[in-house]
Coordinates of C-alpha atoms in Angstrom, one line a residue:
M197 CA 0.0 0.0 0.0
D198 CA 1.3 3.4 -1.0
I199 CA 0.1 6.7 0.5
D200 CA 0.5 10.2 -0.8
C201 CA -0.7 13.5 0.5
I202 CA -1.4 16.9 -0.9
P203 CA -2.6 20.1 0.8
F204 CA -6.4 20.5 1.0
K205 CA -6.1 23.9 -0.8
K206 CA -4.5 22.2 -3.9
T207 CA -7.5 19.9 -4.4
G208 CA -9.9 22.7 -5.3
Y209 CA -12.7 21.0 -3.4
F210 CA -12.4 22.9 0.0
S211 CA -13.7 26.4 0.9
Q212 CA -11.4 29.3 1.5
L213 CA -12.7 29.4 5.1
I214 CA -11.6 25.9 5.8
C215 CA -8.2 26.4 4.0
D216 CA -7.6 29.5 6.0
Y217 CA -8.6 27.8 9.3
L218 CA -6.1 24.9 8.6
E219 CA -3.4 27.6 8.0
E220 CA -4.4 29.2 11.3
K221 CA -5.0 32.5 9.7
E222 CA -4.9 35.3 12.3
T223 CA -8.3 36.8 11.4
L224 CA -10.1 33.5 12.3
K225 CA -8.5 32.9 15.7
P226 CA -11.2 34.7 17.6
F227 CA -13.7 32.2 16.3
Y228 CA -12.2 29.0 17.9
N229 CA -10.7 28.0 21.2
R230 CA -7.6 25.9 20.6
F231 CA -6.2 24.5 17.3
P232 CA -6.2 20.7 17.2
R233 CA -2.6 19.9 17.8
L234 CA -1.6 17.1 20.2
E235 CA 0.1 19.4 22.7
N236 CA -3.0 21.6 22.9
F237 CA -5.1 18.8 24.3
E238 CA -3.6 19.2 27.8
S239 CA -5.3 22.6 28.3
Q240 CA -8.5 21.4 26.7
I241 CA -8.6 18.5 29.2
E242 CA -8.0 20.9 32.1
E243 CA -10.8 23.2 31.0
K244 CA -13.3 20.4 30.4
S245 CA -12.4 18.8 33.8
Q246 CA -13.3 22.0 35.6
N247 CA -16.6 22.5 33.7
F248 CA -18.2 19.1 33.5
P249 CA -20.4 18.0 36.4
E250 CA -19.7 14.5 37.8
A251 CA -23.5 13.8 38.0
N252 CA -23.7 14.1 34.2
R253 CA -21.4 11.1 33.8
N254 CA -23.8 8.8 35.7
V255 CA -26.8 10.0 33.6
L256 CA -24.8 9.5 30.4
Y257 CA -23.7 6.0 31.5
D258 CA -27.3 4.9 32.5
S259 CA -28.7 6.3 29.3
L260 CA -26.2 4.6 27.0
V261 CA -26.7 1.3 28.8
R262 CA -30.4 1.6 28.0
Q263 CA -29.8 2.6 24.4
Y264 CA -27.6 -0.5 23.9
S265 CA -30.1 -3.0 25.4
N266 CA -30.6 -5.9 23.0
F267 CA -27.3 -5.1 21.2
E268 CA -24.2 -7.2 21.4
L269 CA -21.3 -5.1 22.6
S270 CA -17.6 -5.7 22.2
K271 CA -15.5 -6.0 25.3
K272 CA -13.8 -2.7 24.3
T273 CA -17.1 -0.8 24.0
K274 CA -18.3 -2.2 27.3
N275 CA -15.1 -1.0 28.9
N276 CA -15.5 2.4 27.3
L277 CA -19.0 2.8 28.6
V278 CA -17.8 2.0 32.2
M279 CA -14.9 4.4 31.8
L280 CA -17.2 7.2 31.0
K281 CA -18.2 7.3 34.7
E282 CA -14.6 8.1 35.6
P283 CA -13.4 11.8 35.9
T284 CA -10.3 11.0 33.9
T285 CA -12.2 9.9 30.8
F286 CA -12.9 12.2 27.9
T287 CA -14.6 11.8 24.5
I288 CA -13.8 12.7 20.9
V289 CA -17.0 13.1 18.9
T290 CA -18.1 12.9 15.3
G291 CA -21.7 13.1 14.1
H292 CA -23.6 12.0 11.0
Q293 CA -27.0 11.6 9.6
L294 CA -28.7 8.2 9.4
N295 CA -27.9 7.7 5.8
L296 CA -29.1 4.5 4.3
F297 CA -26.2 1.9 4.5
T298 CA -23.9 4.7 5.7
G299 CA -24.5 6.8 2.6
P300 CA -21.2 8.3 1.2
L301 CA -17.8 6.8 1.9
Y302 CA -16.8 9.7 4.2
F303 CA -19.0 8.2 6.9
L304 CA -16.2 5.7 7.5
Y305 CA -13.5 8.4 7.3
K306 CA -15.3 10.4 10.1
I307 CA -15.5 7.5 12.5
I308 CA -12.0 6.2 11.7
S309 CA -10.5 9.7 12.2
T310 CA -12.3 9.8 15.6
I311 CA -11.0 6.4 16.8
N312 CA -7.5 7.0 15.5
L313 CA -7.4 10.3 17.4
T314 CA -8.3 8.6 20.7
V315 CA -5.5 6.2 20.2
A316 CA -3.0 9.0 19.6
L317 CA -4.2 10.9 22.7
K318 CA -3.9 7.8 24.9
K319 CA -0.2 7.5 23.8
R320 CA 0.4 11.2 24.6
Y321 CA -1.6 11.4 27.8
P322 CA -1.6 7.8 29.3
K323 CA -3.1 8.8 32.6
Y324 CA -6.4 9.8 30.9
N325 CA -8.8 7.7 28.9
F326 CA -10.3 8.7 25.5
V327 CA -13.6 7.3 24.1
P328 CA -14.6 7.7 20.5
I329 CA -18.2 8.7 20.0
Y330 CA -20.5 8.6 17.0
W331 CA -23.5 10.9 17.5
M332 CA -26.4 9.7 15.5
A333 CA -28.5 12.5 14.1
T334 CA -31.7 10.6 14.9
E335 CA -33.8 13.8 15.3
D336 CA -33.2 15.1 11.8
H337 CA -36.2 15.2 9.5
D338 CA -34.5 15.7 6.1
F339 CA -35.5 12.3 4.8
D340 CA -34.6 13.1 1.2
E341 CA -31.0 13.6 2.2
I342 CA -30.6 10.1 3.7
N343 CA -33.0 7.7 1.9
Y344 CA -30.5 6.5 -0.7
F345 CA -26.9 5.5 -1.5
N346 CA -25.0 5.2 -4.7
F347 CA -23.8 1.9 -6.0
K348 CA -21.9 1.5 -9.4
G349 CA -23.4 4.7 -10.7
K350 CA -26.9 4.0 -9.7
K351 CA -29.0 5.5 -7.0
L352 CA -30.6 2.9 -4.7
Q353 CA -33.5 4.7 -3.0
W354 CA -35.9 3.9 -0.3
N355 CA -39.5 5.3 -0.7
P356 CA -41.6 4.1 2.3
D357 CA -45.3 4.6 2.3
G358 CA -46.8 7.2 4.6
F359 CA -43.7 8.9 5.8
R360 CA -44.5 11.8 8.1
D361 CA -42.4 14.8 9.1
G362 CA -41.0 13.4 12.4
A363 CA -37.6 12.3 13.6
V364 CA -36.0 10.0 11.0
G365 CA -34.6 7.8 13.8
D366 CA -38.2 6.6 14.6
L367 CA -38.9 5.8 10.9
N368 CA -40.1 2.2 10.5
T369 CA -37.8 0.1 8.3
D370 CA -40.7 -1.5 6.4
G371 CA -40.1 -1.4 2.6
L372 CA -36.4 -1.8 2.8
H373 CA -36.6 -5.4 1.7
E374 CA -37.2 -4.0 -1.9
V375 CA -33.9 -2.1 -1.7
F376 CA -32.3 -5.2 -0.3
E377 CA -33.4 -7.3 -3.3
T378 CA -32.3 -4.6 -5.9
F379 CA -28.9 -4.2 -4.1
G380 CA -28.4 -7.9 -3.8
E381 CA -28.8 -8.4 -7.5
A382 CA -26.4 -5.5 -8.3
L383 CA -23.8 -7.0 -5.9
G384 CA -23.7 -10.4 -7.7
I385 CA -22.1 -13.4 -6.1
G386 CA -18.9 -14.1 -4.2
R387 CA -17.7 -14.0 -0.6
N388 CA -17.5 -10.2 -0.3
A389 CA -20.9 -9.7 -1.9
A390 CA -22.3 -12.2 0.5
A391 CA -20.8 -10.3 3.5
I392 CA -22.3 -7.0 2.3
K393 CA -25.7 -8.6 1.8
D394 CA -25.6 -10.1 5.2
L395 CA -24.7 -6.8 6.9
F396 CA -27.5 -5.0 5.1
R397 CA -30.1 -7.7 5.9
K398 CA -29.2 -7.8 9.6
A399 CA -29.2 -4.1 10.0
Y400 CA -32.3 -3.1 8.1
L401 CA -34.5 -6.2 7.9
E402 CA -34.0 -7.3 11.5
H403 CA -34.5 -3.9 13.2
D404 CA -37.7 -2.1 13.3
N405 CA -36.6 1.5 13.0
L406 CA -33.8 3.5 11.4
A407 CA -32.0 4.4 14.6
K408 CA -31.7 0.8 15.7
A409 CA -30.6 -0.2 12.2
T410 CA -27.9 2.4 12.1
R411 CA -26.7 1.6 15.6
Y412 CA -26.4 -2.1 14.5
L413 CA -24.5 -1.1 11.3
A414 CA -22.0 1.2 13.0
N415 CA -21.5 -1.2 15.9
E416 CA -20.8 -4.1 13.5
L417 CA -18.3 -2.0 11.5
F418 CA -16.5 -0.3 14.5
G419 CA -17.7 -1.8 17.8
H420 CA -14.5 -3.9 18.2
H421 CA -12.6 -0.6 18.1
G422 CA -14.5 0.6 21.1
L423 CA -16.8 3.0 19.3
V424 CA -19.7 4.3 21.5
I425 CA -22.9 5.3 19.7
V426 CA -25.0 8.1 21.2
D427 CA -28.7 8.8 20.4
G428 CA -29.5 12.3 21.6
N429 CA -33.2 11.7 21.3
D430 CA -33.2 10.6 25.0
S431 CA -35.4 11.9 27.8
S432 CA -32.7 11.5 30.5
L433 CA -30.0 13.2 28.5
K434 CA -32.4 16.1 27.6
R435 CA -33.4 16.5 31.2
V436 CA -29.7 17.4 32.0
F437 CA -30.1 20.0 29.2
V438 CA -33.3 21.7 30.5
P439 CA -31.6 24.9 31.8
Y440 CA -30.0 25.5 28.3
I441 CA -33.3 24.9 26.5
K442 CA -35.0 27.6 28.7
K443 CA -32.2 30.1 28.1
D444 CA -32.7 29.7 24.4
I445 CA -36.5 29.8 24.3
F446 CA -37.1 32.5 27.0
E447 CA -34.0 34.6 26.8
Q448 CA -33.0 34.0 23.1
L449 CA -29.4 34.0 24.1
P450 CA -28.1 31.9 21.2
F451 CA -29.9 34.2 18.7
H452 CA -28.2 37.3 20.0
E453 CA -24.7 35.7 20.4
V454 CA -24.6 33.9 17.1
S455 CA -26.0 36.9 15.2
E456 CA -23.2 39.1 16.6
T457 CA -20.6 36.6 15.6
I458 CA -22.1 36.5 12.1
E459 CA -21.7 40.3 11.9
H460 CA -18.0 40.0 12.9
L461 CA -17.5 37.3 10.2
K462 CA -19.1 39.5 7.6
Q463 CA -16.7 42.3 8.4
L464 CA -13.7 40.2 7.5
P465 CA -12.1 41.1 4.1
E466 CA -12.2 37.4 3.0
N467 CA -16.0 37.4 2.5
Y468 CA -16.4 33.8 3.7
G469 CA -20.1 33.7 3.6
I470 CA -22.4 32.4 6.4
Q471 CA -23.2 28.7 6.8
V472 CA -26.3 28.9 9.0
N473 CA -28.4 31.6 10.6
P474 CA -29.8 31.4 14.1
R475 CA -33.5 31.7 14.8
E476 CA -35.0 33.5 17.8
I477 CA -35.9 30.0 19.1
N478 CA -33.7 27.2 18.0
Y479 CA -35.9 24.2 19.0
F480 CA -38.5 22.1 17.3
Y481 CA -41.4 20.5 19.1
L482 CA -41.0 16.8 18.7
K483 CA -43.7 14.1 18.9
E484 CA -44.5 11.0 16.8
G485 CA -44.8 12.1 13.2
L486 CA -44.2 15.7 14.1
R487 CA -41.1 17.9 14.3
E488 CA -42.0 21.6 13.9
R489 CA -40.4 24.9 14.9
I490 CA -41.5 26.6 18.1
I491 CA -42.3 30.3 17.4
K492 CA -43.2 33.2 19.7
K493 CA -46.0 35.5 18.8
D494 CA -48.0 38.0 20.9
G495 CA -46.5 36.7 24.1
N496 CA -47.5 33.1 23.5
F497 CA -45.6 30.2 22.0
Y498 CA -46.9 28.2 19.0
V499 CA -45.8 25.0 17.2
N500 CA -45.5 26.1 13.6
D501 CA -48.2 24.8 11.2
T502 CA -50.2 23.2 14.0
E503 CA -52.8 24.3 16.5
I504 CA -50.5 23.6 19.5
K505 CA -50.2 26.7 21.7
F506 CA -48.5 27.4 25.0
T507 CA -48.4 30.3 27.4
K508 CA -45.0 31.1 28.8
E509 CA -45.8 29.2 32.1
E510 CA -47.3 26.3 30.2
L511 CA -44.2 26.0 28.0
R512 CA -41.9 26.2 31.0
A513 CA -43.8 23.3 32.6
E514 CA -43.7 21.3 29.4
I515 CA -40.0 21.6 29.2
E516 CA -39.6 20.5 32.7
T517 CA -42.0 17.6 32.4
H518 CA -41.3 16.4 28.9
P519 CA -37.8 17.5 27.8
E520 CA -37.8 14.8 25.2
A521 CA -40.3 16.9 23.2
F522 CA -37.7 19.6 22.6
S523 CA -35.5 18.9 19.6
P524 CA -32.5 21.2 19.0
N525 CA -31.8 22.6 15.6
V526 CA -28.4 22.9 13.9
I527 CA -27.4 25.8 16.2
A528 CA -28.5 24.3 19.5
R529 CA -27.4 20.7 18.8
P530 CA -23.7 21.3 19.2
L531 CA -24.3 22.8 22.7
Y532 CA -26.5 19.9 23.7
Q533 CA -23.7 17.5 22.7
E534 CA -21.0 19.3 24.6
A535 CA -23.2 19.8 27.7
I536 CA -23.9 16.1 28.1
L537 CA -20.5 14.7 27.0
P538 CA -17.1 15.1 28.6
N539 CA -15.9 16.1 25.1
L540 CA -12.6 17.6 23.9
C541 CA -12.8 17.7 20.1
Y542 CA -15.4 17.6 17.4
I543 CA -14.4 16.0 14.1
G544 CA -16.4 17.0 11.1
G545 CA -16.5 18.0 7.4
G546 CA -15.8 21.4 6.0
G547 CA -19.5 22.5 6.1
E548 CA -19.8 21.4 9.7
L549 CA -16.7 23.2 10.9
A550 CA -17.9 26.3 9.1
Y551 CA -21.0 26.6 11.3
W552 CA -19.2 25.5 14.4
L553 CA -16.9 28.5 13.9
Q554 CA -20.0 30.7 14.3
L555 CA -20.8 29.3 17.8
K556 CA -17.9 30.1 20.2
S557 CA -19.4 33.3 21.8
Y558 CA -22.7 31.4 22.3
F559 CA -20.8 28.6 24.2
E560 CA -19.0 31.2 26.3
A561 CA -22.3 32.9 27.2
M562 CA -23.7 29.5 28.2
Q563 CA -20.5 28.7 30.1
V564 CA -19.8 25.5 28.2
P565 CA -16.3 24.8 27.0
F566 CA -15.9 25.2 23.3
P567 CA -14.3 22.0 21.8
M568 CA -11.4 21.8 19.5
L569 CA -12.5 21.6 15.8
L570 CA -10.8 19.1 13.6
L571 CA -11.4 18.6 9.9
R572 CA -12.0 14.9 9.3
N573 CA -9.6 12.9 7.1
S574 CA -10.3 13.0 3.4
A575 CA -9.0 10.5 0.9
L576 CA -9.0 9.2 -2.6
V577 CA -8.7 5.4 -2.8
V578 CA -6.9 4.4 -6.0
T579 CA -6.5 0.7 -7.1
K580 CA -3.2 -0.6 -8.4
K581 CA -4.8 -0.9 -11.8
Q582 CA -5.9 2.7 -11.8
S583 CA -2.5 3.8 -10.5
K584 CA -0.8 2.1 -13.5
K585 CA -3.2 3.8 -15.9
L586 CA -2.4 7.2 -14.3
S587 CA 1.3 6.5 -14.7
K588 CA 0.9 5.4 -18.3
L589 CA -1.0 8.6 -19.1
G590 CA 1.6 10.7 -17.3
I591 CA -0.9 12.1 -14.8
S592 CA 0.5 13.0 -11.4
V593 CA -1.3 12.9 -8.0
A594 CA -1.8 16.7 -8.1
E595 CA -3.0 16.8 -11.7
V596 CA -5.7 14.2 -11.1
F597 CA -7.6 16.9 -9.1
L598 CA -7.7 19.3 -12.1
R599 CA -11.1 20.0 -13.6
Q600 CA -11.5 17.6 -16.5
N601 CA -11.2 20.0 -19.4
D602 CA -8.1 21.6 -17.8
L603 CA -6.5 18.2 -17.3
I604 CA -7.2 17.1 -20.9
N605 CA -5.9 20.4 -22.4
K606 CA -2.8 20.2 -20.2
K607 CA -1.9 16.6 -21.1
I608 CA -2.8 17.0 -24.8
R609 CA -0.3 20.0 -25.0
E610 CA 2.3 17.8 -23.3
V611 CA 1.9 14.7 -25.5
S612 CA 1.3 16.6 -28.8
N613 CA 4.2 16.5 -31.3
I614 CA 3.5 20.1 -32.2
D615 CA 3.6 23.1 -30.0
I616 CA 0.1 24.3 -29.2
D617 CA 1.1 27.0 -26.8
F618 CA 0.9 30.4 -28.6
A619 CA 2.4 32.4 -25.7
P620 CA 5.6 33.3 -27.6
Q621 CA 3.5 34.5 -30.6
K622 CA 1.3 36.6 -28.2
M623 CA 4.4 38.1 -26.6
H624 CA 5.8 38.9 -30.1
L625 CA 2.5 40.5 -31.0
E626 CA 2.6 42.6 -27.9
N627 CA 6.1 43.9 -28.7
Q628 CA 5.0 44.8 -32.2
F629 CA 2.1 46.8 -30.9
K630 CA 4.3 48.6 -28.4
A631 CA 6.1 50.1 -31.4
L632 CA 2.7 51.0 -33.0
Y633 CA 1.6 52.8 -29.8
E634 CA 4.8 54.9 -29.8
I635 CA 4.2 55.9 -33.5
A636 CA 0.6 56.8 -32.8
D637 CA 1.5 58.8 -29.7
Q638 CA 4.1 60.8 -31.7
T639 CA 1.9 61.4 -34.7
D640 CA -1.8 61.5 -33.9
K641 CA -3.0 60.4 -30.5
S642 CA -6.5 59.8 -31.8
F643 CA -5.1 56.7 -33.5
L644 CA -4.3 55.1 -30.1
G645 CA -7.9 53.7 -29.8
A646 CA -7.6 52.2 -33.3
V647 CA -4.3 50.6 -32.4
K648 CA -5.7 49.2 -29.2
A649 CA -8.8 47.7 -31.1
Q650 CA -6.5 46.1 -33.6
E651 CA -4.3 44.6 -30.9
I652 CA -7.4 43.1 -29.2
K653 CA -8.5 41.7 -32.6
Q654 CA -5.2 40.2 -33.4
K655 CA -4.8 38.6 -29.9
K656 CA -8.4 37.2 -30.2
G657 CA -7.4 35.7 -33.6
L658 CA -4.4 34.0 -32.1
E659 CA -6.5 32.6 -29.2
N660 CA -9.1 31.2 -31.6
L661 CA -6.3 29.6 -33.7
E662 CA -4.9 28.0 -30.6
K663 CA -8.3 26.7 -29.5
R664 CA -8.9 25.2 -33.0
L665 CA -5.5 23.6 -33.1
L666 CA -6.0 22.1 -29.7
K667 CA -9.4 20.8 -30.7
A668 CA -7.9 19.3 -33.8
Q669 CA -5.2 17.6 -31.7
K670 CA -7.9 16.2 -29.3
R671 CA -9.6 14.6 -32.3
K672 CA -6.3 13.2 -33.5
L673 CA -5.5 11.9 -30.0
E674 CA -9.1 10.9 -29.2
D675 CA -8.1 7.5 -27.7
H676 CA -5.8 9.4 -25.2
V677 CA -8.6 11.8 -24.4
V678 CA -11.1 9.0 -23.9
R679 CA -8.8 7.1 -21.5
M680 CA -8.1 10.2 -19.4
R681 CA -11.8 11.1 -19.2
E682 CA -12.9 7.5 -18.3
L683 CA -10.2 7.2 -15.6
Q684 CA -10.9 10.6 -14.0
D685 CA -14.7 9.8 -14.1
Q686 CA -13.9 6.6 -12.1
L687 CA -11.9 8.4 -9.5
F688 CA -14.3 11.4 -9.3
P689 CA -17.8 9.9 -9.8
G690 CA -20.3 12.6 -10.6
K691 CA -17.5 15.1 -11.1
S692 CA -17.2 15.2 -7.3
L693 CA -14.8 13.8 -4.7
Q694 CA -15.0 10.0 -4.5
E695 CA -15.8 10.1 -0.8
R696 CA -18.9 12.3 -1.3
N697 CA -20.4 9.9 -3.9
L698 CA -19.2 6.3 -3.5
N699 CA -20.7 3.9 -0.9
F700 CA -18.2 1.8 1.0
S701 CA -19.7 -1.4 -0.4
E702 CA -18.1 -0.7 -3.8
L703 CA -14.6 -0.8 -2.3
Y704 CA -15.6 -3.7 0.0
L705 CA -16.7 -5.7 -3.0
E706 CA -13.1 -5.5 -4.3
L707 CA -11.0 -5.4 -1.1
G708 CA -13.2 -7.3 1.3
E709 CA -12.1 -7.5 5.0
T710 CA -8.9 -5.6 4.2
L711 CA -10.8 -2.3 3.5
I712 CA -11.3 -1.0 7.0
P713 CA -7.9 -2.0 8.4
T714 CA -6.3 -0.3 5.3
L715 CA -8.2 2.9 6.1
F716 CA -7.3 2.7 9.8
E717 CA -3.6 2.4 8.8
S718 CA -3.8 5.2 6.2
L719 CA -5.9 7.9 7.9
K720 CA -4.0 10.2 10.3
P721 CA -6.4 12.8 11.9
L722 CA -3.8 15.3 13.0
E723 CA -1.8 15.2 9.7
L724 CA -3.8 17.8 7.9
G725 CA -3.7 16.9 4.2
F726 CA -5.8 15.1 1.6
R727 CA -4.6 11.5 1.3
I728 CA -4.3 9.4 -1.8
I729 CA -4.3 5.7 -0.9
E730 CA -3.2 3.1 -3.4
V731 CA -4.6 -0.3 -2.6

């Protein structure tokens, strides 16, 4: 196995905000606490130790034991659950939606990055324990974002009858046998295909809702590494969070703090853009088949698009009696996570980190330590066969990330037996027109405009000739162009990063049981670069 690495900035697939964050640009430092370097975790541990109630650990342990009932736990996960009660134990968290059969490949990268970081921390700080956490986004209701996965260029989609706008974790798995049949046929036969079918069948056909199915799947893939899976849709955990829910709903503290941070971000010269905007109330009212925003109007509180209404006193009583009915949105969920977990670091994708960077002052106002923010590992998995093709075509690791037209034009110029670069001719033309400008300036300055127009016309003519010649060479070297296009389409399906499109089952079909160990060996969470893994 060979591993190469290039800076995220050079891939062309990561925002300016994330690239500047990774370079620790000075203007962004007010928006985060500590940069995720191994030596910085000591201070983060100290801060979290002083600001995490011991009572919360027991609530967390009891809740997780209940959540894991009827699931088989590895010895390592059992130990990690018990260790969470100890004051010297801390967590590293990643979160993800309940995508069907994990969805895109980066689901694996998130969790492997998280587990690998806990291993690195244990080596550096042996007197502490570090537990990897996968936070299941069971309360989301964006079903269209999670009800499919891609396999060999096709979209395998689940369309259950009678889906209502509630929490997706509660969604019944009825109807997934049809997806299973279609997927099974596409997988074909063989040992690896059989293993994938068995995993899908046990996860989705033997569990009655999406939360349980996803827990089973993640536990099967990563439980023996000690992964602990948390479902935030839990009455006991939300009871711990009641004071923060009240501050949001009745004092609108997050709205004011995050809005102010957004104004500061807008004033930066880089013009990063805003990832999410806070609402005056950042909670949904959650019941079976219902997850709707809570809004305030004329001194009372309403559940949007329903007839449910509360006075202030009634809503306060409802929060205290039924905290499970209050579901945090994208602004409030990070605080909920950090309030109930002894967490040090959140590992997420570029979009996630972009909205976390809007939240630091909100955390400070709520007196909850702001975690370190670490960009998850990203990778391009290249087979040996694909690697040989890249070598034959003379395409380097950096060049494979070029937009397809730019890549083809660059390589055609390189392999062509004639020079298609008209830069010398353009320079020669510019020198000629310099002389013409001088003549016009010395004789009749009104001719300067005519000279300029002629220069533009001549340069345009050269550019058109260059394009026509390049086009002709592409036709002449059509086989070369086709091979480049096909190879890049394999590596970047849908003209996007492999990890954002491909499902892990495609790689498992080829690599089998070696896939996940290979990724564990290759992904290094604190080495901030895009990894190219040849397998």
